[in-house]
XYZ file of C-alpha atoms in Angstrom:
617
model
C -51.287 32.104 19.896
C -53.113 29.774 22.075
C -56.137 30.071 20.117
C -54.471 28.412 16.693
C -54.749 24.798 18.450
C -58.099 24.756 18.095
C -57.365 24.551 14.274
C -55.011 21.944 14.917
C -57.560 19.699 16.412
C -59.706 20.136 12.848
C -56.418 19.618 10.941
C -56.074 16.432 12.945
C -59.308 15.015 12.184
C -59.121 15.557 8.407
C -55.858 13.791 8.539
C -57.586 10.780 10.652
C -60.641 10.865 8.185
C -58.321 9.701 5.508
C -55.556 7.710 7.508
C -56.850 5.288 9.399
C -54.982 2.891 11.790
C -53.139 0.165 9.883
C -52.583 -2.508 12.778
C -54.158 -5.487 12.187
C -56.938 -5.351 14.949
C -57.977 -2.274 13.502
C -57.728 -3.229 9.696
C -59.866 -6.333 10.656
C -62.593 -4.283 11.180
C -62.761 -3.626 8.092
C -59.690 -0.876 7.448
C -61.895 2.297 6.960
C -65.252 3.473 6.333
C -64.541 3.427 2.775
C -64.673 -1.228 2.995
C -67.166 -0.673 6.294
C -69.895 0.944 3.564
C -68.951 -1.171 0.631
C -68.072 1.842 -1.707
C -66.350 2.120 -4.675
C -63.309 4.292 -5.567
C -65.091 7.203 -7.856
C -67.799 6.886 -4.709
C -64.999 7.160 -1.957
C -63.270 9.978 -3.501
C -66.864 12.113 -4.516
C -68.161 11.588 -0.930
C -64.410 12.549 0.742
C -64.456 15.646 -1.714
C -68.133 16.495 -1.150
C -67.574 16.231 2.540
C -63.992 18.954 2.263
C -66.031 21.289 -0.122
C -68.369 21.338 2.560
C -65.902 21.539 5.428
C -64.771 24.626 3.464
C -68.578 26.297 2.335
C -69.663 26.207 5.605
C -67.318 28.996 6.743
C -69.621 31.575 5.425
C -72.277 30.590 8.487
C -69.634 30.984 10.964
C -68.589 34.514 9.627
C -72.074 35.508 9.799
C -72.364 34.116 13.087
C -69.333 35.722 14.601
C -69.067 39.126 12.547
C -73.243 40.163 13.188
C -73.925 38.097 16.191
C -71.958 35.931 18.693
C -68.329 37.121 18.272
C -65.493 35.014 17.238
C -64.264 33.703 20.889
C -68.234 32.671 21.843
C -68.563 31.069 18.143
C -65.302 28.797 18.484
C -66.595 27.598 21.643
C -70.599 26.528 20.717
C -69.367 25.041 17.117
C -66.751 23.081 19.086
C -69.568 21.318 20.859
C -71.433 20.314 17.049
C -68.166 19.800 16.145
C -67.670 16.992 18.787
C -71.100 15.650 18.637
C -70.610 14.900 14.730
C -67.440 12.893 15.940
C -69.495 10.936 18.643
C -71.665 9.827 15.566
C -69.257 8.959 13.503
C -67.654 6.620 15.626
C -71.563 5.082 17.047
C -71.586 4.696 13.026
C -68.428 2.450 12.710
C -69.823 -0.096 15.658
C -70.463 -3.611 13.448
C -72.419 -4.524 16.609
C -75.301 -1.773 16.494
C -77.157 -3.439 13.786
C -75.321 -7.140 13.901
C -78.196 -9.030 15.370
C -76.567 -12.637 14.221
C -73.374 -11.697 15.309
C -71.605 -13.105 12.247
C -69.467 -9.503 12.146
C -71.430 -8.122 9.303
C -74.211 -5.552 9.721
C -77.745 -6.278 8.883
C -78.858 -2.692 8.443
C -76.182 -0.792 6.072
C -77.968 1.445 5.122
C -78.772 2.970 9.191
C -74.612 2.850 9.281
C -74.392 5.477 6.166
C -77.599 7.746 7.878
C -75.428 8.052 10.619
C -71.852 8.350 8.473
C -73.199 11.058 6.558
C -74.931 12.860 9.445
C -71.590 12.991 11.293
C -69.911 14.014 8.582
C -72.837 17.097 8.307
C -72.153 17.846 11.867
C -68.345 17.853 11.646
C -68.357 19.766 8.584
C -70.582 22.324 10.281
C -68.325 22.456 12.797
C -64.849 22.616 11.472
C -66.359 25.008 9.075
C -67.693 27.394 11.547
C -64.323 27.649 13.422
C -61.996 28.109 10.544
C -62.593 31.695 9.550
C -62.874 32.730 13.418
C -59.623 31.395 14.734
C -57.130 32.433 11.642
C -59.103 36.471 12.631
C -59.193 35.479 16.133
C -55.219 35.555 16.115
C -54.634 38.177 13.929
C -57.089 40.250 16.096
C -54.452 39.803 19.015
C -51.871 42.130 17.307
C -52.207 45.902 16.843
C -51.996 47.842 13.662
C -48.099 48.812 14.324
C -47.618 45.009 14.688
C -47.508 44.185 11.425
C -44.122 41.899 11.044
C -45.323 40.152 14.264
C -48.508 39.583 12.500
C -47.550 38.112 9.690
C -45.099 35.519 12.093
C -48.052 34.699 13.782
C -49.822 33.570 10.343
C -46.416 31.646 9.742
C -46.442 29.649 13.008
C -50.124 29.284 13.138
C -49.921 27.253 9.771
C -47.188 25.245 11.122
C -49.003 24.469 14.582
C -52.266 22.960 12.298
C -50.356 21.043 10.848
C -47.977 20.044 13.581
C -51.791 19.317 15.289
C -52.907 16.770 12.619
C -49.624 14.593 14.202
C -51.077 15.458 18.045
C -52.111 12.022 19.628
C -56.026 11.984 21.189
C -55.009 12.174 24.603
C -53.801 15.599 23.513
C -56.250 16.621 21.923
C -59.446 17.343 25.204
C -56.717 19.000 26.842
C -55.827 22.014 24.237
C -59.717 22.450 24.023
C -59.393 23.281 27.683
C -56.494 25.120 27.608
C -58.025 27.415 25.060
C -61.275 28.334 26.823
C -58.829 29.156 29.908
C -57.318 31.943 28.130
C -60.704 33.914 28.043
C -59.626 36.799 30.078
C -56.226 37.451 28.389
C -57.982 37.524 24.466
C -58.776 40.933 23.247
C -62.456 39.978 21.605
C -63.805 42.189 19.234
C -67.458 42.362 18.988
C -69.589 41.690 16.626
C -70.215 44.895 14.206
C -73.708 44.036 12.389
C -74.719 41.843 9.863
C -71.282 42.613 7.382
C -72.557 39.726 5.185
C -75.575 41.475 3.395
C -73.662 44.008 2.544
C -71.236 41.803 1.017
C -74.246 39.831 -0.544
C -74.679 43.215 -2.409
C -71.241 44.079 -3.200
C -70.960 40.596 -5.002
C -74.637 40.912 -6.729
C -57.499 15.234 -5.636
C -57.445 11.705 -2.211
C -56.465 10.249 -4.940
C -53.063 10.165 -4.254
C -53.684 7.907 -1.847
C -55.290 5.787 -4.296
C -52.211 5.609 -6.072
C -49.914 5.114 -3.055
C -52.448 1.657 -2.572
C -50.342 -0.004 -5.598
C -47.302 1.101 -4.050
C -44.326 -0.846 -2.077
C -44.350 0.953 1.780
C -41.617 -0.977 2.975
C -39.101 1.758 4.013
C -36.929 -1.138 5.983
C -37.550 -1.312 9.691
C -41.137 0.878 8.629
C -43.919 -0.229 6.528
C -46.003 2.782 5.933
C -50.008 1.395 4.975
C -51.092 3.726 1.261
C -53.367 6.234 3.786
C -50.449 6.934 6.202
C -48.396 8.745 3.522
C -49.959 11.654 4.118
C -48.293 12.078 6.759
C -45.775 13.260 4.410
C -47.711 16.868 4.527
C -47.948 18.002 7.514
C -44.539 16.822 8.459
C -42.841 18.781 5.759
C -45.190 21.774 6.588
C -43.111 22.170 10.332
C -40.099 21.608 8.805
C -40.689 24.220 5.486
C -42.365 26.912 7.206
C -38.962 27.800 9.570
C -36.676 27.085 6.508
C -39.350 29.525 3.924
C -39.717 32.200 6.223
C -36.192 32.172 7.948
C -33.845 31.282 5.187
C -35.259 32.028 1.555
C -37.953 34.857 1.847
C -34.397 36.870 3.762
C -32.627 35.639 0.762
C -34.553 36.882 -1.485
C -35.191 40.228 0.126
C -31.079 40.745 -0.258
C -31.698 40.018 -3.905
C -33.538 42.801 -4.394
C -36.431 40.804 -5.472
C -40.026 43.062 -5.107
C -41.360 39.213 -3.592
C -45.333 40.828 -3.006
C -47.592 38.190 -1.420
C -49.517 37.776 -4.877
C -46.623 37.012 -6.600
C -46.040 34.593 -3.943
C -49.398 32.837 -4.150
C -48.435 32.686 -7.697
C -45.353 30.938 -7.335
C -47.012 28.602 -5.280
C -49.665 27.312 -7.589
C -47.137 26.945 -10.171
C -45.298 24.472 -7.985
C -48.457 22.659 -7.018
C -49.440 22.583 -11.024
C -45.498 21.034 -11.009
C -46.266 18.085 -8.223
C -49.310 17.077 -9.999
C -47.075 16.489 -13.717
C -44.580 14.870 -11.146
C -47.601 12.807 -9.514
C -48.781 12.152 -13.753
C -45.109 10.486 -14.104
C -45.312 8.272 -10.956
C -48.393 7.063 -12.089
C -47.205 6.383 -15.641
C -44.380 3.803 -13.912
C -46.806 2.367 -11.840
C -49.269 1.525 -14.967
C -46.437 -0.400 -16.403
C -46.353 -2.897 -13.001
C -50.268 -3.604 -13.005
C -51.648 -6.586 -14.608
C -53.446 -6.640 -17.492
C -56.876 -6.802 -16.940
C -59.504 -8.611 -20.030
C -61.041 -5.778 -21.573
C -64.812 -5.623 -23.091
C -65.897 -9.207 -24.943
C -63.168 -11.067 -23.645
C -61.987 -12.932 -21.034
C -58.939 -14.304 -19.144
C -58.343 -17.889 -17.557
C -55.662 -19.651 -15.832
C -55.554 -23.606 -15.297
C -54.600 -24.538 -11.995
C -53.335 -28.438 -11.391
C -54.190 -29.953 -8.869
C -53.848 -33.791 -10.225
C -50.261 -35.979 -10.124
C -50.106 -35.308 -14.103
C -49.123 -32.889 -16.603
C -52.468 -31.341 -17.737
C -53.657 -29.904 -21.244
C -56.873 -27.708 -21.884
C -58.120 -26.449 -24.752
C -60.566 -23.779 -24.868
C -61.700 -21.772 -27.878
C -58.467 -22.394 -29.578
C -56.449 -21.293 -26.880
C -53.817 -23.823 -25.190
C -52.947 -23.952 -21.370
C -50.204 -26.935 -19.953
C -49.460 -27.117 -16.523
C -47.663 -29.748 -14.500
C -48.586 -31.430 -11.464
C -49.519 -28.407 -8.616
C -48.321 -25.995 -10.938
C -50.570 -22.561 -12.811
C -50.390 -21.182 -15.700
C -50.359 -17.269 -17.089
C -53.637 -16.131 -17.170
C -54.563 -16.609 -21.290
C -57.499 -14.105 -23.419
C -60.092 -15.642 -25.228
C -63.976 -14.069 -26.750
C -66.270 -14.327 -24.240
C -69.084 -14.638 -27.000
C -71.255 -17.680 -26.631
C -70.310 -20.721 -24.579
C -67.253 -22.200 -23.941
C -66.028 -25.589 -24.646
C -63.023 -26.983 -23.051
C -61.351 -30.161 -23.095
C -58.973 -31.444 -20.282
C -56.385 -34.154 -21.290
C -54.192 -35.872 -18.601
C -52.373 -38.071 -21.098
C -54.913 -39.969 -23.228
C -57.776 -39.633 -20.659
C -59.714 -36.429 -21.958
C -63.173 -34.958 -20.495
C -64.958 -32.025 -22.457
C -67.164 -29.750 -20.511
C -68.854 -26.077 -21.176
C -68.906 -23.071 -19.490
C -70.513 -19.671 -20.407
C -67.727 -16.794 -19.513
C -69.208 -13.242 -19.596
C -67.747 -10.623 -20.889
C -64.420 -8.908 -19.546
C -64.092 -11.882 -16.172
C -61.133 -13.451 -14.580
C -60.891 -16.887 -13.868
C -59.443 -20.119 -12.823
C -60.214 -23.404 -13.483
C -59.008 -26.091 -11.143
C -58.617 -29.616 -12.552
C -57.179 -32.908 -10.745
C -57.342 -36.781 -12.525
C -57.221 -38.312 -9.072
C -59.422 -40.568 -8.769
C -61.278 -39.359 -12.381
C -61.092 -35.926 -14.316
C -62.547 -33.274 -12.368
C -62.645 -29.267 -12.935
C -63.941 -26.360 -11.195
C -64.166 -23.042 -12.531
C -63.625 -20.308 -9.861
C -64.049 -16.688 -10.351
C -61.318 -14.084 -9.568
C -60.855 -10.411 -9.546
C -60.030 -8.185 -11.938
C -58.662 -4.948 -9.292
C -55.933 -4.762 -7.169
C -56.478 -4.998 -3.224
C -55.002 -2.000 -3.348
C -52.419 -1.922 -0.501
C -53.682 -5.085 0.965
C -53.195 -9.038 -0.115
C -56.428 -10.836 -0.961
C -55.423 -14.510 -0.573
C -57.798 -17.765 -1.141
C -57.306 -21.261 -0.212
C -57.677 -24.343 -2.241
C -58.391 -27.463 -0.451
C -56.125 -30.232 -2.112
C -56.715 -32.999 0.539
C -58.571 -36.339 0.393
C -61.780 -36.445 1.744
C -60.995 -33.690 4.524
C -63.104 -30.468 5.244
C -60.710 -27.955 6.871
C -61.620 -24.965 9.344
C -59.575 -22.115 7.925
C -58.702 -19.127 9.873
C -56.194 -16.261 8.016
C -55.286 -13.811 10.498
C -58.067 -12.719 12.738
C -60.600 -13.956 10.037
C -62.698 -17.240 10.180
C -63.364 -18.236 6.694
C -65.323 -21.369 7.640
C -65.498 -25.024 6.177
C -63.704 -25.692 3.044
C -64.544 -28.746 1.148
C -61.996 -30.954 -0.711
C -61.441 -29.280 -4.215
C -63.392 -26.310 -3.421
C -62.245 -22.957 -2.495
C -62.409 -20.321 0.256
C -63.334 -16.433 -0.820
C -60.705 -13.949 -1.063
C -59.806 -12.854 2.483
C -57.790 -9.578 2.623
C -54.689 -9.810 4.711
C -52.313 -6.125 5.623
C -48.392 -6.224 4.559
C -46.550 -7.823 7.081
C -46.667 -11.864 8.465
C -49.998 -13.767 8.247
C -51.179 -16.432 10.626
C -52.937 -19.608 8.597
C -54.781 -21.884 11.217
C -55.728 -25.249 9.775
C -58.175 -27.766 11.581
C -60.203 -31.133 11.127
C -61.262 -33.510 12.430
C -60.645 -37.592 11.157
C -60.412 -39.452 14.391
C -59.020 -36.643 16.387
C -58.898 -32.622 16.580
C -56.264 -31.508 14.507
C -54.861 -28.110 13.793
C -51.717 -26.897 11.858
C -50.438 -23.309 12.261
C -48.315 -21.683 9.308
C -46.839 -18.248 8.730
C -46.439 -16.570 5.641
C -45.197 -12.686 4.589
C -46.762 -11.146 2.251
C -45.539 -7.742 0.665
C -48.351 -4.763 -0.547
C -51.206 -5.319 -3.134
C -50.658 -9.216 -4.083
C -53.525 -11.717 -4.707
C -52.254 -15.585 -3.878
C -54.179 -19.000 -4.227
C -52.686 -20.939 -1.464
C -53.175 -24.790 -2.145
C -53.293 -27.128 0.878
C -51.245 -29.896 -0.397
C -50.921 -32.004 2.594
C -51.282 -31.652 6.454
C -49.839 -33.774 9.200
C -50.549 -31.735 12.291
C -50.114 -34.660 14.715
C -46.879 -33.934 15.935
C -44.658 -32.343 13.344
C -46.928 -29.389 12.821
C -46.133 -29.595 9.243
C -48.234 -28.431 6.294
C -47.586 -28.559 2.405
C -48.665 -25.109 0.811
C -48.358 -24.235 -3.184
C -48.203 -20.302 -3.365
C -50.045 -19.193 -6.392
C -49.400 -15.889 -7.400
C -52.542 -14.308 -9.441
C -51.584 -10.575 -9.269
C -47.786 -9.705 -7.949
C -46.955 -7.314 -5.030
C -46.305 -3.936 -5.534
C -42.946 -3.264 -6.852
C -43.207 0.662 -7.311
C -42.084 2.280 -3.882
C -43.829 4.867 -2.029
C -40.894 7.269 -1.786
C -41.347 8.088 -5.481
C -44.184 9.715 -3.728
C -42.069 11.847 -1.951
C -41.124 14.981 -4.535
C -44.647 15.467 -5.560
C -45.661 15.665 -1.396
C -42.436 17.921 -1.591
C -43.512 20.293 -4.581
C -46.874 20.552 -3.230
C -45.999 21.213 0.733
C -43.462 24.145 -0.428
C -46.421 25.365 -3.195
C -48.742 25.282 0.081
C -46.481 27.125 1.907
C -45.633 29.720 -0.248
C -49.627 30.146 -1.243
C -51.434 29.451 1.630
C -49.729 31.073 4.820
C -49.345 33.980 2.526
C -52.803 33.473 1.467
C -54.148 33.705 5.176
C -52.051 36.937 5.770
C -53.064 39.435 2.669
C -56.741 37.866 3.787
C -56.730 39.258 6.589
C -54.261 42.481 6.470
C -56.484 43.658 3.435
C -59.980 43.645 5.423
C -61.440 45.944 7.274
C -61.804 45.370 10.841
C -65.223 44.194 10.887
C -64.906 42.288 7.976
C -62.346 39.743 9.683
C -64.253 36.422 9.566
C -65.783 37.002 6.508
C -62.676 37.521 4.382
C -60.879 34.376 6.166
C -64.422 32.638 5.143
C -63.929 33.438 1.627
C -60.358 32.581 1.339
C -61.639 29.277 2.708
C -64.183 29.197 0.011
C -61.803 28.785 -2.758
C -60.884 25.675 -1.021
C -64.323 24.355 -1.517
C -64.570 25.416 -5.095
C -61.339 23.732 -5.385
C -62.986 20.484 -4.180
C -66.001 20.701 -6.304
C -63.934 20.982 -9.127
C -62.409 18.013 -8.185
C -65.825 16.031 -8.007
C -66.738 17.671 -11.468
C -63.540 16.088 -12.974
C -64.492 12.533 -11.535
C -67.669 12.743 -11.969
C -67.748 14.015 -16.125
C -64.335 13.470 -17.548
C -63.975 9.977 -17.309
C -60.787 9.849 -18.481
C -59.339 6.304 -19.088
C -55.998 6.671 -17.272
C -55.361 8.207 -13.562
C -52.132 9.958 -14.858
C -54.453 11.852 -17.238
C -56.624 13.564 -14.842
C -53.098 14.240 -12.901
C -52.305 16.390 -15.984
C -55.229 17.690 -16.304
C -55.236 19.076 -12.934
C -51.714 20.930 -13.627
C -53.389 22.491 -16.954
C -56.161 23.743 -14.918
C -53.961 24.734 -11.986
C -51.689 26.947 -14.890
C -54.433 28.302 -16.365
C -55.649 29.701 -13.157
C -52.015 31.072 -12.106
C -52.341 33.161 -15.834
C -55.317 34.630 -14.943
C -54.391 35.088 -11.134
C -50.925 36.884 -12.117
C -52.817 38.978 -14.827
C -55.185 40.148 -11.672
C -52.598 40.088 -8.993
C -50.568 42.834 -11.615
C -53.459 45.157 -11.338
C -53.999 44.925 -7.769
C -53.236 48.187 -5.488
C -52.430 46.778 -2.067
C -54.168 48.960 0.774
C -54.010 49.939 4.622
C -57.575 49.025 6.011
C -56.244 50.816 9.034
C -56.079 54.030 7.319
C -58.806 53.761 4.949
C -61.046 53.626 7.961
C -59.399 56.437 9.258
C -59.738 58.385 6.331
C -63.961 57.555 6.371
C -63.687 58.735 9.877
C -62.461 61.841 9.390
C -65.435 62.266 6.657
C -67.462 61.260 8.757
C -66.752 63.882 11.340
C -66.195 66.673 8.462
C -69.745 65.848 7.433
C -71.063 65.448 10.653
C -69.544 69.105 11.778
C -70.696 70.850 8.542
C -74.742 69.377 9.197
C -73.978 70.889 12.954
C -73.096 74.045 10.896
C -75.901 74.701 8.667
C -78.710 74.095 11.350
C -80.384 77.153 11.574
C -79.623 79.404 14.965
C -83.002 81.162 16.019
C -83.000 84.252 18.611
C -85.788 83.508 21.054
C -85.952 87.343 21.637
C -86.063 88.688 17.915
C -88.501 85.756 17.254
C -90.295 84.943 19.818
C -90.364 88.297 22.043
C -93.025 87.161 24.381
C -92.028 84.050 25.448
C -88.450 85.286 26.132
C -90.022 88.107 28.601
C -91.170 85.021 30.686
């Protein structure tokens, strides 16, 4: 039993891989590898999915390893230690200082930070890989053939204690390494029986719910769960399904009558996962309806932003925009094609100026009359922060440069009627720090809340930081918070957990009760296997269907996951379940028939009829 912890500890660093801490501190280094290395979301999700499908290939070494040569017990142990030097790297990888030689918090040498990211990951993936098929056939080795309802608990709890491990803390975690190794004398350790794989080699001759949880509310009251923490959701309703599935309904159905076989189980459970995904295609659906509307190809969007103590008019291409004094408008489309001229009216003063807008670009365009018409086009974003709130400050004031600090983040020297860059703040309240400097130092302090995925232009209106502390702020909202909530999440995490339960405890069971005894490791490896086929199949769908919507490739998965419960339920009908146990008896006993009838034919010579001499000697 002890020996299942060890696949905790792997459980808990795939959970930490993809939930990372969401205090402040922490998300002001950047949040997570993903920002740290500047990628993408198709490039975050291929590289997460490459890295599981290898987490999950990489089994097949450690069943060679522990089946020919080293043993299961000796193989945990020595692929622990790559498995902890690929961690070491991974967080040498994450250090801004290691190739920050300026020290202005950004690294000079990226591309030495991804070398080292992707070696880690290599290392870990070696790792984790090489102890998964040994410890599920570790344990089950543990239990005699007799054993077999204790055998299939053990499968049960083991399940529940990997994912109960992916909740451990890291103080925890050195400790059950230790305690594992101490229980050396007690394991029964079966040794290695030859190289099982070439033999085998002849007999065979998606992350992105997380994604969507980013343009999600997580305020659960007194809790704000960050997008990445939701997975949490897993694990926790693993330890509290597994009791209730194995306790309450499988009984239940037992009374029923119901012939509940393990394939028909694993088919059940797919079917429910192929369910959460449809469920997962709906959420998304609702959330599409929330996000804003993004220009699409040869177009573009503007809004006018007023910073002057008039009611302002712009025309641009035909389009009209009105805003009073410190007031926006709606962002407006217009072609993109060719140059743009625009004329800004503050009653009859007018100015016309031109502008070349490229194709599918947000933007806004400041404009004040104080003391003479003045505009400034800015460029915005066109994607949501996704979880976080980008905000950007305007500097309204009179001939003052401010020193702007949001958060933990400097943002530097701000010029009157300029703007900062976007500046990505978590949920939660936001420290502003204002300073400058006119005859004395001066500095303002201001709070503000902000909710999940919002973009604000904050415009510094007035300051008088003497001895009031006071500061005049305009809140321009260019994309609104998340108003779907993240516990619309919760029935699809539901659907799949129970479809996990149902397929993959069983799955690690009929694995391992339907191979022969020195074919332990490699069975558990191949089970594992369809986990990484599963995960290329995922980077396949990202990387060639390019489908235009995320709730499409949700449905999508649940037609591929049917499909593949057809076929599976069309095999699993055929299937005659065996007793290793007694097949290997029964080649035993051949063995020894054939063995006693050679003994039988040899030929019996008589030394004396044959060989007279010699047996007078």
């Amino acid at each position: 039993m002890i020996a299942v912890l060890l696949e905790a500890l792997d459980q808990w660093k795939n959970v930490e891989e993809s939930r990372r801490d969401a205090r402040e501190v922490q998300w002001h280094e950047e949040m997570s590898q993903r920002y740290f290395l500047q990628w993408d979301d198709d490039t975050a999700t291929s590289i997460y999915h490459t890295f599981v499908a290898l987490c999950y290939l990489t089994p097949i070494l450690g069943a060679i390893v522990a089946d020919s040569w080293l043993g299961k017990f000796k193989t945990i142990i020595y692929l622990s230690i790559v498995y902890t030097v690929g961690q070491v790297i991974m967080a040498i990888s994450t250090i801004h200082d290691l190739t920050d030689t300026d020290r202005d918090g950004t690294p000079n040498n990226l591309t030495l930070h991804i070398v080292l990211s992707m070696l880690g990951l290599i290392l870990i993936a070696l790792g984790t890989g090489g102890i998964k098929p040994c410890v599920t056939a570790f344990g089950g080795d543990q239990f005699e053939d007799h054993q077999e309802k204790q055998r299939s608990t053990f499968f049960s709890i083991f399940y529940l204690s990997v994912n109960a491990g992916g909740l451990l803390s890291t103080v925890i975690t050195p400790i059950l390494r230790v305690v594992f190794i101490a229980g050396s004398s007690m394991y029964k350790k079966v040794s290695p029986q030859g190289n099982i794989m070439l033999q085998v080699c002849k007999c065979i001759g998606g992350s992105r719910w997380t994604l969507q949880a980013t343009t999600m509310d997580g305020n659960f009251g007194p809790v704000r769960i960050q997008p990445d923490q939701m997975q949490t959701a897993n694990p926790i309703l693993i330890i509290i399904l597994v009791p209730i599935v194995n306790g309450v309904v499988y009984p239940l159905i037992e009374k029923c009558k119901l012939n509940f076989t393990p394939l028909r189980k694993m088919t059940v459970g797919m079917l429910l996962a192929a369910l959460a995904f449809l469920v997962a295609a709906l959420v998304q659906i609702k959330i599409d309806g929330t996000l804003p509307k993004f220009p699409s190809a040869g177009t573009c969007q503007m809004k006018v932003l007023n910073l002057g103590d008039a009611t302002v008019h712009v025309n641009i291409s035909g389009v009209h925009f009105s805003a009073d004094s410190f007031k926006a408008t709606t962002y407006k489309d217009f072609s993109s094609e060719g140059a743009g001229n625009f004329i800004v009216s503050y009653g009859n003063n007018n100015t016309n100026s031109v502008a070349v807008f490229n194709s599918a670009t947000r933007h806004t365009l400041l404009v004040k009359n104080v003391p003479s018409i003045q505009s400034l086009l800015l460029n915005d974003t066109k994607q949501k922060p996704e979880g976080n709130n980008a905000i950007r400050f305007v500097n309204a004031l009179k001939n003052i440069t401010l020193l702007i600090k949001a958060g933990s983040k400097e943002l530097g020297h701000v010029l009157p009627f300029t703007s900062s860059g976007y500046v990505l703040l978590p949920e939660g309240e936001s420290e502003f720090v204002f300073s400058y400097n006119d005859i004395l130092e001066r500095t303002c302090k201001v709070s503000k809340s902000f909710g999940f995925g919002s973009y604000y232009t904050v415009v510094i209106q007035n300051l008088n930081c003497e001895r009031q502390q006071v500061a005049t702020l305009t809140y321009i909202e260019d994309i609104q918070p998340n108003t779907i909530h993240m516990a619309w999440q919760i029935p699809q995490y539901f659907l799949m957990t129970i479809g996990e339960v149902v397929f993959s405890v069983t799955g690690l069971e009929f694995s391992y009760s339907q191979a022969p005894s020195n074919m332990k490791s490699v069975l558990q490896a191949g089970w594992l296997l369809t986990v990484a086929v599963g995960n290329i199949i995922v980077l396949i769908m990202v990387g060639v269907a390019q489908l235009p919507d995320q709730w499409a490739e949700y449905v999508l998965f649940s037609a591929l996951l049917v499909a593949v419960s057809i076929v599976f339920s069309i095999m699993a009908y055929f299937y005659t379940y065996v007793d290793p146990a007694e097949i290997e008896a029964q080649f035993d006993e051949e063995d020894k028939k054939k063995d006693d009838h050679e003994m039988s034919t040899i030929p019996v010579y008589d030394n004396e009829a044959h060989f007279p001499e010699q047996s007078k000697m």
